[in-house]
Short mmCIF file of C-alpha atoms in Angstrom, two decimals:
data_model
loop_
_atom_site.label_atom_id
_atom_site.label_comp_id
_atom_site.label_asym_id
_atom_site.label_seq_id
_atom_site.Cartn_x
_atom_site.Cartn_y
_atom_site.Cartn_z
CA UNK A 1 -0.03 0.25 -0.04
CA UNK A 2 1.57 3.52 -0.76
CA UNK A 3 0.23 6.71 0.77
CA UNK A 4 -0.04 10.10 -1.47
CA UNK A 5 0.56 13.40 -0.02
CA UNK A 6 0.32 16.05 -2.77
CA UNK A 7 1.53 19.72 -2.02
CA UNK A 8 -0.69 22.57 -2.39
CA UNK A 9 -0.25 24.93 -5.38
CA UNK A 10 -1.83 28.25 -6.21
CA UNK A 11 -4.31 28.58 -8.82
CA UNK A 12 -5.72 31.75 -9.98
CA UNK A 13 -8.11 33.80 -7.76
CA UNK A 14 -6.42 32.96 -4.62
CA UNK A 15 -7.37 29.53 -4.64
CA UNK A 16 -5.00 26.64 -3.84
CA UNK A 17 -5.65 22.99 -5.03
CA UNK A 18 -3.53 19.70 -4.35
CA UNK A 19 -1.05 18.82 -7.02
CA UNK A 20 -1.62 15.05 -7.31
CA UNK A 21 0.93 14.77 -10.33
CA UNK A 22 3.72 15.77 -7.95
CA UNK A 23 2.56 13.71 -4.91
CA UNK A 24 4.99 12.19 -2.51
CA UNK A 25 4.58 8.44 -2.40
CA UNK A 26 5.42 6.41 0.96
CA UNK A 27 5.28 2.75 0.76
CA UNK A 28 3.76 1.08 3.99
CA UNK A 29 3.88 -2.53 4.82
CA UNK A 30 1.82 -4.78 6.74
CA UNK A 31 -1.38 -3.12 6.28
CA UNK A 32 -5.11 -4.78 5.98
CA UNK A 33 -7.47 -3.55 3.88
CA UNK A 34 -11.41 -4.68 4.43
CA UNK A 35 -13.93 -3.93 1.80
CA UNK A 36 -16.96 -2.59 3.88
CA UNK A 37 -19.34 -1.69 0.98
CA UNK A 38 -20.37 -0.16 -1.97
CA UNK A 39 -23.33 1.29 -4.32
CA UNK A 40 -24.10 1.27 -7.74
CA UNK A 41 -26.19 4.04 -9.61
CA UNK A 42 -27.53 3.65 -13.05
CA UNK A 43 -28.82 6.79 -14.24
CA UNK A 44 -27.92 9.29 -17.02
CA UNK A 45 -24.08 8.38 -15.84
CA UNK A 46 -23.26 5.03 -14.56
CA UNK A 47 -21.49 5.48 -11.20
CA UNK A 48 -20.01 3.02 -8.78
CA UNK A 49 -18.87 3.78 -4.76
CA UNK A 50 -16.53 1.55 -2.89
CA UNK A 51 -16.01 1.69 0.40
CA UNK A 52 -12.80 -0.01 2.36
CA UNK A 53 -11.16 0.35 5.82
CA UNK A 54 -7.45 0.24 6.21
CA UNK A 55 -5.81 -0.69 9.30
CA UNK A 56 -2.35 0.62 9.84
CA UNK A 57 0.37 -1.06 11.64
CA UNK A 58 1.58 0.51 15.04
CA UNK A 59 4.35 3.45 14.35
CA UNK A 60 3.22 3.67 10.58
CA UNK A 61 3.26 7.16 9.27
CA UNK A 62 0.14 9.22 10.06
CA UNK A 63 -2.61 9.44 7.72
CA UNK A 64 -4.80 12.70 7.26
CA UNK A 65 -8.02 13.54 5.33
CA UNK A 66 -6.10 15.40 2.72
CA UNK A 67 -3.90 12.13 1.69
CA UNK A 68 -4.76 9.24 -0.99
CA UNK A 69 -4.02 5.76 -0.84
CA UNK A 70 -2.86 3.51 -3.59
CA UNK A 71 -4.09 -0.19 -2.86
CA UNK A 72 -4.16 -2.95 -5.54
CA UNK A 73 -3.76 -0.56 -8.25
CA UNK A 74 -6.25 1.88 -7.68
CA UNK A 75 -6.34 5.31 -5.90
CA UNK A 76 -8.67 5.60 -3.08
CA UNK A 77 -9.55 9.00 -1.09
CA UNK A 78 -9.56 9.24 2.60
CA UNK A 79 -13.04 9.25 3.74
CA UNK A 80 -13.34 11.73 6.60
CA UNK A 81 -10.92 12.48 9.46
CA UNK A 82 -8.88 9.54 10.67
CA UNK A 83 -8.86 9.07 14.36
CA UNK A 84 -5.84 9.40 16.33
CA UNK A 85 -4.19 5.85 16.87
CA UNK A 86 -2.89 6.98 20.14
CA UNK A 87 -6.52 7.31 21.50
CA UNK A 88 -6.65 3.39 21.41
CA UNK A 89 -3.20 2.73 23.12
CA UNK A 90 0.61 2.71 22.33
CA UNK A 91 0.19 -0.57 20.19
CA UNK A 92 -2.66 0.39 18.05
CA UNK A 93 -2.36 1.58 14.44
CA UNK A 94 -4.55 4.08 12.64
CA UNK A 95 -7.85 3.05 11.29
CA UNK A 96 -8.79 4.93 7.76
CA UNK A 97 -12.00 5.09 5.94
CA UNK A 98 -11.52 4.90 2.09
CA UNK A 99 -13.57 5.56 -0.73
CA UNK A 100 -13.24 5.18 -4.39
CA UNK A 101 -15.72 6.81 -6.85
CA UNK A 102 -15.64 5.30 -10.44
CA UNK A 103 -17.63 6.33 -13.30
#
């Protein structure tokens, strides 16, 4: 699994956006990912939303809501604000909800 952390860059009209083309990649080993759900919409534009939960090992890099995760060749958005791992004890890893929107 790879963490993607993109820098903020200035865009017109005083706006800042994430530059995903120049994201820093950090490989993290010994993670577990479980699919937790998904939905499929068949309207004017077909769309599939897949949800997963990422379990990080203790002392792994901290994941923020501004990052993305590359897992199984797909890029996932961090869904919400991940909990602080220290709240569950010193040997706990961070638990992160992920979302992929396709279509």
